[in-house]
Amino acid sequence: MKKGIYILPNLLTICSLFLGFYAIVSAIKGNFEYSAWAILGATVFDALDGWVARLTHTNTKFGIEFDSLSDLIAFGMAPAILMYMWSLKAFGRIGWLGAFLFVVCGALRLARYNVQMGTSEAKYFTGLPIPGAAIVVSSLVVFYQELWGELADKNYFVLFLIYMLAFLMVSTVKYHGVKEIDLKRRKPFGILVTIVLALVIIVIHPPVMIFLFSVTYVVWGLIEGWVSYQKKIRAKKAIIEEKKV
């Protein structure tokens, strides 16, 4: 700290934190769509601060801790308050407990990430990343408001979703991340085309496509986890049969 801090990555983190705080204020005021878009905007700055820090070799322990605190507010507290004010409040105690569980599991997910950084987390995410959970929640609000334009009052799907996302964050299901793509190395031309195509699809109808992409990401991780689990079972059975022979 005596040597100072790096301005650019921490400034981007502050932008993410600001949007998270704005999302909370907007949700309390009943501006749910503004709140949801603010959370989605925060994910952009969250991705940028890590990318800039790695690109400029300005990763510091202070930056990592500051980023985690920012993430807890922007992707833990903000989505939880948004979902509570938007729909979960109608469920009473079970509703606010779901929102609280989302925050707690998000905090645990961030703590585990910081502890495992440099080991398994360097290759993939163990458990659903908290920004991923926040994107699902916020994009659901935008998606619902775009199609129906009414409050999702006592919607049991929303109740189920908040609990499921909370448990997925502290699970051992493996999820891929952008950090697996090394932008400094040459990649097949098809990857660039795929990225451009994905951006074009999102731009066509952002409220719908962002939600579909986020849900696909969550489901894809579950499918990969199930396939991996089945492979392990078959491998164990094969070893047992070999020993019998």
PDB file of C-alpha atoms in Angstrom:
ATOM      1  CA  MET A   1       0.000   0.000   0.000  1.00  0.00           C
ATOM      2  CA  LYS A   2       2.947   2.373   0.651  1.00  0.00           C
ATOM      3  CA  LYS A   3       3.928   1.975  -3.001  1.00  0.00           C
ATOM      4  CA  GLY A   4       0.432   3.023  -4.120  1.00  0.00           C
ATOM      5  CA  ILE A   5      -2.216   1.242  -6.165  1.00  0.00           C
ATOM      6  CA  TYR A   6      -2.882   0.807  -9.865  1.00  0.00           C
ATOM      7  CA  ILE A   7      -5.544   3.289 -10.966  1.00  0.00           C
ATOM      8  CA  LEU A   8      -7.072   1.793 -14.126  1.00  0.00           C
ATOM      9  CA  PRO A   9      -8.147  -1.704 -12.949  1.00  0.00           C
ATOM     10  CA  ASN A  10      -9.378  -0.348  -9.606  1.00  0.00           C
ATOM     11  CA  LEU A  11     -11.260   2.445 -11.362  1.00  0.00           C
ATOM     12  CA  LEU A  12     -13.066  -0.165 -13.462  1.00  0.00           C
ATOM     13  CA  THR A  13     -13.880  -2.053 -10.267  1.00  0.00           C
ATOM     14  CA  ILE A  14     -15.352   1.147  -8.799  1.00  0.00           C
ATOM     15  CA  CYS A  15     -17.546   1.494 -11.911  1.00  0.00           C
ATOM     16  CA  SER A  16     -18.852  -2.032 -11.321  1.00  0.00           C
ATOM     17  CA  LEU A  17     -19.441  -1.211  -7.638  1.00  0.00           C
ATOM     18  CA  PHE A  18     -21.283   2.001  -8.557  1.00  0.00           C
ATOM     19  CA  LEU A  19     -23.628   0.162 -10.927  1.00  0.00           C
ATOM     20  CA  GLY A  20     -24.281  -2.447  -8.235  1.00  0.00           C
ATOM     21  CA  PHE A  21     -25.209   0.285  -5.754  1.00  0.00           C
ATOM     22  CA  TYR A  22     -27.368   1.990  -8.385  1.00  0.00           C
ATOM     23  CA  ALA A  23     -29.113  -1.331  -9.021  1.00  0.00           C
ATOM     24  CA  ILE A  24     -29.982  -1.619  -5.315  1.00  0.00           C
ATOM     25  CA  VAL A  25     -31.385   1.920  -5.193  1.00  0.00           C
ATOM     26  CA  SER A  26     -33.378   1.355  -8.382  1.00  0.00           C
ATOM     27  CA  ALA A  27     -34.829  -1.914  -7.077  1.00  0.00           C
ATOM     28  CA  ILE A  28     -35.940  -0.232  -3.842  1.00  0.00           C
ATOM     29  CA  LYS A  29     -37.618   2.523  -5.880  1.00  0.00           C
ATOM     30  CA  GLY A  30     -39.401  -0.063  -8.017  1.00  0.00           C
ATOM     31  CA  ASN A  31     -37.396   0.614 -11.186  1.00  0.00           C
ATOM     32  CA  PHE A  32     -36.712  -3.076 -11.721  1.00  0.00           C
ATOM     33  CA  GLU A  33     -35.668  -2.905 -15.358  1.00  0.00           C
ATOM     34  CA  TYR A  34     -33.142  -0.132 -14.631  1.00  0.00           C
ATOM     35  CA  SER A  35     -31.823  -2.223 -11.758  1.00  0.00           C
ATOM     36  CA  ALA A  36     -31.436  -5.296 -13.956  1.00  0.00           C
ATOM     37  CA  TRP A  37     -29.609  -3.405 -16.710  1.00  0.00           C
ATOM     38  CA  ALA A  38     -27.294  -1.851 -14.118  1.00  0.00           C
ATOM     39  CA  ILE A  39     -26.312  -5.332 -12.900  1.00  0.00           C
ATOM     40  CA  LEU A  40     -25.682  -6.449 -16.465  1.00  0.00           C
ATOM     41  CA  GLY A  41     -23.546  -3.348 -16.991  1.00  0.00           C
ATOM     42  CA  ALA A  42     -21.590  -4.151 -13.835  1.00  0.00           C
ATOM     43  CA  THR A  43     -20.638  -7.541 -15.286  1.00  0.00           C
ATOM     44  CA  VAL A  44     -19.006  -5.759 -18.231  1.00  0.00           C
ATOM     45  CA  PHE A  45     -16.811  -3.620 -15.959  1.00  0.00           C
ATOM     46  CA  ASP A  46     -16.063  -6.661 -13.782  1.00  0.00           C
ATOM     47  CA  ALA A  47     -14.765  -8.525 -16.822  1.00  0.00           C
ATOM     48  CA  LEU A  48     -12.785  -5.496 -17.972  1.00  0.00           C
ATOM     49  CA  ASP A  49     -10.991  -4.886 -14.674  1.00  0.00           C
ATOM     50  CA  GLY A  50      -9.659  -8.453 -14.560  1.00  0.00           C
ATOM     51  CA  TRP A  51      -8.731  -8.400 -18.230  1.00  0.00           C
ATOM     52  CA  VAL A  52      -6.919  -5.055 -17.933  1.00  0.00           C
ATOM     53  CA  ALA A  53      -5.098  -6.184 -14.783  1.00  0.00           C
ATOM     54  CA  ARG A  54      -3.843  -9.340 -16.498  1.00  0.00           C
ATOM     55  CA  LEU A  55      -2.975  -7.534 -19.716  1.00  0.00           C
ATOM     56  CA  THR A  56      -0.993  -4.783 -17.965  1.00  0.00           C
ATOM     57  CA  HIS A  57       0.436  -7.107 -15.288  1.00  0.00           C
ATOM     58  CA  THR A  58      -1.130  -5.018 -12.521  1.00  0.00           C
ATOM     59  CA  ASN A  59      -2.624  -7.860 -10.475  1.00  0.00           C
ATOM     60  CA  THR A  60      -2.267  -7.101  -6.765  1.00  0.00           C
ATOM     61  CA  LYS A  61      -3.679  -8.595  -3.580  1.00  0.00           C
ATOM     62  CA  PHE A  62      -5.402  -5.284  -2.884  1.00  0.00           C
ATOM     63  CA  GLY A  63      -7.063  -5.409  -6.306  1.00  0.00           C
ATOM     64  CA  ILE A  64      -8.217  -8.996  -5.797  1.00  0.00           C
ATOM     65  CA  GLU A  65      -9.768  -8.247  -2.395  1.00  0.00           C
ATOM     66  CA  PHE A  66     -11.360  -5.017  -3.621  1.00  0.00           C
ATOM     67  CA  ASP A  67     -12.792  -6.832  -6.630  1.00  0.00           C
ATOM     68  CA  SER A  68     -14.317  -9.517  -4.381  1.00  0.00           C
ATOM     69  CA  LEU A  69     -15.981  -6.917  -2.161  1.00  0.00           C
ATOM     70  CA  SER A  70     -17.322  -5.159  -5.231  1.00  0.00           C
ATOM     71  CA  ASP A  71     -18.618  -8.448  -6.639  1.00  0.00           C
ATOM     72  CA  LEU A  72     -20.451  -9.249  -3.418  1.00  0.00           C
ATOM     73  CA  ILE A  73     -22.383  -5.994  -3.657  1.00  0.00           C
ATOM     74  CA  ALA A  74     -22.910  -5.854  -7.433  1.00  0.00           C
ATOM     75  CA  PHE A  75     -23.603  -9.574  -7.984  1.00  0.00           C
ATOM     76  CA  GLY A  76     -24.715 -10.701  -4.533  1.00  0.00           C
ATOM     77  CA  MET A  77     -26.620  -7.966  -2.732  1.00  0.00           C
ATOM     78  CA  ALA A  78     -27.995  -6.177  -5.802  1.00  0.00           C
ATOM     79  CA  PRO A  79     -29.550  -9.256  -7.498  1.00  0.00           C
ATOM     80  CA  ALA A  80     -30.903 -10.523  -4.168  1.00  0.00           C
ATOM     81  CA  ILE A  81     -32.632  -7.208  -3.391  1.00  0.00           C
ATOM     82  CA  LEU A  82     -33.866  -6.960  -6.978  1.00  0.00           C
ATOM     83  CA  MET A  83     -35.441 -10.421  -6.855  1.00  0.00           C
ATOM     84  CA  TYR A  84     -36.929  -9.808  -3.414  1.00  0.00           C
ATOM     85  CA  MET A  85     -38.542  -6.514  -4.386  1.00  0.00           C
ATOM     86  CA  TRP A  86     -39.628  -7.830  -7.792  1.00  0.00           C
ATOM     87  CA  SER A  87     -41.146 -11.179  -6.853  1.00  0.00           C
ATOM     88  CA  LEU A  88     -39.895 -12.909  -3.704  1.00  0.00           C
ATOM     89  CA  LYS A  89     -41.545 -10.452  -1.297  1.00  0.00           C
ATOM     90  CA  ALA A  90     -44.899 -12.081  -2.064  1.00  0.00           C
ATOM     91  CA  PHE A  91     -43.658 -15.381  -0.567  1.00  0.00           C
ATOM     92  CA  GLY A  92     -43.007 -13.894   2.871  1.00  0.00           C
ATOM     93  CA  ARG A  93     -40.342 -15.583   4.974  1.00  0.00           C
ATOM     94  CA  ILE A  94     -39.377 -18.206   2.402  1.00  0.00           C
ATOM     95  CA  GLY A  95     -38.880 -15.382  -0.093  1.00  0.00           C
ATOM     96  CA  TRP A  96     -36.461 -13.252   1.892  1.00  0.00           C
ATOM     97  CA  LEU A  97     -34.657 -16.393   3.075  1.00  0.00           C
ATOM     98  CA  GLY A  98     -34.080 -17.279  -0.582  1.00  0.00           C
ATOM     99  CA  ALA A  99     -32.673 -13.825  -1.236  1.00  0.00           C
ATOM    100  CA  PHE A 100     -30.437 -14.087   1.841  1.00  0.00           C
ATOM    101  CA  LEU A 101     -29.254 -17.557   0.801  1.00  0.00           C
ATOM    102  CA  PHE A 102     -28.263 -16.125  -2.585  1.00  0.00           C
ATOM    103  CA  VAL A 103     -26.081 -13.524  -0.840  1.00  0.00           C
ATOM    104  CA  VAL A 104     -24.517 -16.048   1.565  1.00  0.00           C
ATOM    105  CA  CYS A 105     -23.712 -18.573  -1.146  1.00  0.00           C
ATOM    106  CA  GLY A 106     -22.323 -15.777  -3.301  1.00  0.00           C
ATOM    107  CA  ALA A 107     -20.014 -14.712  -0.453  1.00  0.00           C
ATOM    108  CA  LEU A 108     -18.906 -18.314   0.083  1.00  0.00           C
ATOM    109  CA  ARG A 109     -18.303 -18.691  -3.646  1.00  0.00           C
ATOM    110  CA  LEU A 110     -16.077 -15.602  -3.700  1.00  0.00           C
ATOM    111  CA  ALA A 111     -14.165 -16.740  -0.610  1.00  0.00           C
ATOM    112  CA  ARG A 112     -13.554 -20.162  -2.141  1.00  0.00           C
ATOM    113  CA  TYR A 113     -12.432 -18.566  -5.401  1.00  0.00           C
ATOM    114  CA  ASN A 114      -9.862 -16.417  -3.580  1.00  0.00           C
ATOM    115  CA  VAL A 115      -8.537 -19.426  -1.666  1.00  0.00           C
ATOM    116  CA  GLN A 116      -8.332 -21.666  -4.750  1.00  0.00           C
ATOM    117  CA  MET A 117      -6.898 -18.983  -7.035  1.00  0.00           C
ATOM    118  CA  GLY A 118      -3.799 -20.296  -8.737  1.00  0.00           C
ATOM    119  CA  THR A 119      -4.910 -23.934  -8.439  1.00  0.00           C
ATOM    120  CA  SER A 120      -8.041 -25.444  -9.963  1.00  0.00           C
ATOM    121  CA  GLU A 121      -9.695 -22.054 -10.429  1.00  0.00           C
ATOM    122  CA  ALA A 122      -6.928 -21.119 -12.850  1.00  0.00           C
ATOM    123  CA  LYS A 123      -8.346 -23.642 -15.351  1.00  0.00           C
ATOM    124  CA  TYR A 124     -12.082 -23.511 -14.707  1.00  0.00           C
ATOM    125  CA  PHE A 125     -14.656 -22.281 -12.214  1.00  0.00           C
ATOM    126  CA  THR A 126     -15.665 -24.622  -9.400  1.00  0.00           C
ATOM    127  CA  GLY A 127     -19.324 -23.824  -8.946  1.00  0.00           C
ATOM    128  CA  LEU A 128     -21.366 -21.252 -10.823  1.00  0.00           C
ATOM    129  CA  PRO A 129     -19.496 -17.897 -10.812  1.00  0.00           C
ATOM    130  CA  ILE A 130     -21.384 -15.205  -8.918  1.00  0.00           C
ATOM    131  CA  PRO A 131     -21.462 -12.880 -11.981  1.00  0.00           C
ATOM    132  CA  GLY A 132     -23.032 -15.747 -13.932  1.00  0.00           C
ATOM    133  CA  ALA A 133     -25.761 -16.149 -11.318  1.00  0.00           C
ATOM    134  CA  ALA A 134     -26.329 -12.380 -11.337  1.00  0.00           C
ATOM    135  CA  ILE A 135     -26.674 -12.359 -15.132  1.00  0.00           C
ATOM    136  CA  VAL A 136     -29.346 -15.080 -14.996  1.00  0.00           C
ATOM    137  CA  VAL A 137     -31.305 -13.161 -12.351  1.00  0.00           C
ATOM    138  CA  SER A 138     -31.065  -9.733 -13.972  1.00  0.00           C
ATOM    139  CA  SER A 139     -31.668 -10.983 -17.515  1.00  0.00           C
ATOM    140  CA  LEU A 140     -34.781 -12.813 -16.264  1.00  0.00           C
ATOM    141  CA  VAL A 141     -36.225  -9.490 -15.087  1.00  0.00           C
ATOM    142  CA  VAL A 142     -35.443  -7.798 -18.417  1.00  0.00           C
ATOM    143  CA  PHE A 143     -36.788 -10.807 -20.340  1.00  0.00           C
ATOM    144  CA  TYR A 144     -40.035 -10.922 -18.332  1.00  0.00           C
ATOM    145  CA  GLN A 145     -40.598  -7.179 -18.501  1.00  0.00           C
ATOM    146  CA  GLU A 146     -40.018  -7.216 -22.264  1.00  0.00           C
ATOM    147  CA  LEU A 147     -42.525  -9.989 -22.961  1.00  0.00           C
ATOM    148  CA  TRP A 148     -45.206  -9.422 -20.336  1.00  0.00           C
ATOM    149  CA  GLY A 149     -44.430  -6.046 -18.773  1.00  0.00           C
ATOM    150  CA  GLU A 150     -45.986  -7.001 -15.450  1.00  0.00           C
ATOM    151  CA  LEU A 151     -44.622  -7.839 -12.044  1.00  0.00           C
ATOM    152  CA  ALA A 152     -43.870 -11.528 -11.567  1.00  0.00           C
ATOM    153  CA  ASP A 153     -45.979 -11.650  -8.408  1.00  0.00           C
ATOM    154  CA  LYS A 154     -45.619 -14.943  -6.494  1.00  0.00           C
ATOM    155  CA  ASN A 155     -43.976 -16.725  -9.381  1.00  0.00           C
ATOM    156  CA  TYR A 156     -42.821 -20.166  -8.196  1.00  0.00           C
ATOM    157  CA  PHE A 157     -40.293 -20.435 -10.999  1.00  0.00           C
ATOM    158  CA  VAL A 158     -38.512 -17.355  -9.631  1.00  0.00           C
ATOM    159  CA  LEU A 159     -38.535 -18.887  -6.134  1.00  0.00           C
ATOM    160  CA  PHE A 160     -37.082 -22.149  -7.436  1.00  0.00           C
ATOM    161  CA  LEU A 161     -34.498 -20.295  -9.535  1.00  0.00           C
ATOM    162  CA  ILE A 162     -33.089 -18.214  -6.669  1.00  0.00           C
ATOM    163  CA  TYR A 163     -32.563 -21.324  -4.521  1.00  0.00           C
ATOM    164  CA  MET A 164     -31.096 -23.328  -7.397  1.00  0.00           C
ATOM    165  CA  LEU A 165     -28.611 -20.589  -8.322  1.00  0.00           C
ATOM    166  CA  ALA A 166     -27.569 -20.253  -4.683  1.00  0.00           C
ATOM    167  CA  PHE A 167     -26.773 -23.964  -4.408  1.00  0.00           C
ATOM    168  CA  LEU A 168     -25.034 -24.042  -7.786  1.00  0.00           C
ATOM    169  CA  MET A 169     -22.642 -21.308  -6.628  1.00  0.00           C
ATOM    170  CA  VAL A 170     -21.378 -23.475  -3.759  1.00  0.00           C
ATOM    171  CA  SER A 171     -21.514 -26.722  -5.721  1.00  0.00           C
ATOM    172  CA  THR A 172     -18.562 -28.531  -7.294  1.00  0.00           C
ATOM    173  CA  VAL A 173     -20.006 -28.305 -10.806  1.00  0.00           C
ATOM    174  CA  LYS A 174     -17.327 -27.061 -13.192  1.00  0.00           C
ATOM    175  CA  TYR A 175     -18.014 -24.049 -15.402  1.00  0.00           C
ATOM    176  CA  HIS A 176     -15.901 -22.634 -18.184  1.00  0.00           C
ATOM    177  CA  GLY A 177     -14.798 -19.015 -18.225  1.00  0.00           C
ATOM    178  CA  VAL A 178     -13.324 -16.448 -20.591  1.00  0.00           C
ATOM    179  CA  LYS A 179     -10.007 -16.785 -18.762  1.00  0.00           C
ATOM    180  CA  GLU A 180      -9.549 -20.193 -20.437  1.00  0.00           C
ATOM    181  CA  ILE A 181      -9.124 -18.378 -23.759  1.00  0.00           C
ATOM    182  CA  ASP A 182      -5.594 -17.008 -24.019  1.00  0.00           C
ATOM    183  CA  LEU A 183      -6.000 -13.961 -26.247  1.00  0.00           C
ATOM    184  CA  LYS A 184      -2.236 -13.605 -26.629  1.00  0.00           C
ATOM    185  CA  ARG A 185      -1.958 -16.832 -28.630  1.00  0.00           C
ATOM    186  CA  ARG A 186      -3.177 -17.664 -32.102  1.00  0.00           C
ATOM    187  CA  LYS A 187      -6.606 -19.285 -32.260  1.00  0.00           C
ATOM    188  CA  PRO A 188      -8.558 -21.005 -35.052  1.00  0.00           C
ATOM    189  CA  PHE A 189     -10.376 -18.571 -37.335  1.00  0.00           C
ATOM    190  CA  GLY A 190     -13.672 -20.221 -36.405  1.00  0.00           C
ATOM    191  CA  ILE A 191     -13.446 -18.933 -32.832  1.00  0.00           C
ATOM    192  CA  LEU A 192     -13.474 -15.315 -34.030  1.00  0.00           C
ATOM    193  CA  VAL A 193     -16.439 -16.051 -36.286  1.00  0.00           C
ATOM    194  CA  THR A 194     -18.287 -17.712 -33.396  1.00  0.00           C
ATOM    195  CA  ILE A 195     -17.704 -14.724 -31.102  1.00  0.00           C
ATOM    196  CA  VAL A 196     -18.900 -12.266 -33.755  1.00  0.00           C
ATOM    197  CA  LEU A 197     -21.956 -14.433 -34.467  1.00  0.00           C
ATOM    198  CA  ALA A 198     -22.816 -14.575 -30.758  1.00  0.00           C
ATOM    199  CA  LEU A 199     -22.581 -10.778 -30.489  1.00  0.00           C
ATOM    200  CA  VAL A 200     -24.797 -10.336 -33.544  1.00  0.00           C
ATOM    201  CA  ILE A 201     -27.430 -12.695 -32.093  1.00  0.00           C
ATOM    202  CA  ILE A 202     -27.423 -10.801 -28.795  1.00  0.00           C
ATOM    203  CA  VAL A 203     -27.774  -7.430 -30.542  1.00  0.00           C
ATOM    204  CA  ILE A 204     -30.816  -8.669 -32.501  1.00  0.00           C
ATOM    205  CA  HIS A 205     -32.916  -8.787 -29.313  1.00  0.00           C
ATOM    206  CA  PRO A 206     -30.824  -8.266 -26.140  1.00  0.00           C
ATOM    207  CA  PRO A 207     -33.602  -8.801 -23.519  1.00  0.00           C
ATOM    208  CA  VAL A 208     -34.393 -12.253 -24.886  1.00  0.00           C
ATOM    209  CA  MET A 209     -30.998 -13.442 -26.087  1.00  0.00           C
ATOM    210  CA  ILE A 210     -29.022 -12.490 -22.965  1.00  0.00           C
ATOM    211  CA  PHE A 211     -31.442 -14.521 -20.840  1.00  0.00           C
ATOM    212  CA  LEU A 212     -31.299 -17.517 -23.204  1.00  0.00           C
ATOM    213  CA  PHE A 213     -27.488 -17.421 -23.332  1.00  0.00           C
ATOM    214  CA  SER A 214     -27.231 -17.202 -19.527  1.00  0.00           C
ATOM    215  CA  VAL A 215     -29.620 -20.115 -18.996  1.00  0.00           C
ATOM    216  CA  THR A 216     -27.756 -22.147 -21.626  1.00  0.00           C
ATOM    217  CA  TYR A 217     -24.494 -21.494 -19.766  1.00  0.00           C
ATOM    218  CA  VAL A 218     -25.964 -22.779 -16.500  1.00  0.00           C
ATOM    219  CA  VAL A 219     -27.553 -25.852 -18.100  1.00  0.00           C
ATOM    220  CA  TRP A 220     -24.424 -26.637 -20.127  1.00  0.00           C
ATOM    221  CA  GLY A 221     -22.361 -26.792 -16.938  1.00  0.00           C
ATOM    222  CA  LEU A 222     -24.869 -29.234 -15.430  1.00  0.00           C
ATOM    223  CA  ILE A 223     -24.799 -31.404 -18.557  1.00  0.00           C
ATOM    224  CA  GLU A 224     -20.993 -31.501 -18.597  1.00  0.00           C
ATOM    225  CA  GLY A 225     -20.988 -32.346 -14.896  1.00  0.00           C
ATOM    226  CA  TRP A 226     -23.425 -35.213 -15.440  1.00  0.00           C
ATOM    227  CA  VAL A 227     -21.426 -36.586 -18.387  1.00  0.00           C
ATOM    228  CA  SER A 228     -18.198 -36.380 -16.359  1.00  0.00           C
ATOM    229  CA  TYR A 229     -19.888 -38.147 -13.440  1.00  0.00           C
ATOM    230  CA  GLN A 230     -21.097 -40.957 -15.700  1.00  0.00           C
ATOM    231  CA  LYS A 231     -17.602 -41.388 -17.146  1.00  0.00           C
ATOM    232  CA  LYS A 232     -16.153 -41.735 -13.645  1.00  0.00           C
ATOM    233  CA  ILE A 233     -18.739 -44.374 -12.741  1.00  0.00           C
ATOM    234  CA  ARG A 234     -17.999 -46.353 -15.913  1.00  0.00           C
ATOM    235  CA  ALA A 235     -14.253 -46.114 -15.219  1.00  0.00           C
ATOM    236  CA  LYS A 236     -14.741 -47.444 -11.669  1.00  0.00           C
ATOM    237  CA  LYS A 237     -16.896 -50.297 -12.944  1.00  0.00           C
ATOM    238  CA  ALA A 238     -14.243 -51.171 -15.531  1.00  0.00           C
ATOM    239  CA  ILE A 239     -11.530 -51.264 -12.838  1.00  0.00           C
ATOM    240  CA  ILE A 240     -13.698 -53.505 -10.611  1.00  0.00           C
ATOM    241  CA  GLU A 241     -14.389 -55.910 -13.498  1.00  0.00           C
ATOM    242  CA  GLU A 242     -10.669 -56.069 -14.330  1.00  0.00           C
ATOM    243  CA  LYS A 243      -9.871 -56.975 -10.735  1.00  0.00           C
ATOM    244  CA  LYS A 244     -12.478 -59.723 -10.786  1.00  0.00           C
ATOM    245  CA  VAL A 245     -10.897 -61.194 -13.913  1.00  0.00           C
TER     246      VAL A 245
END
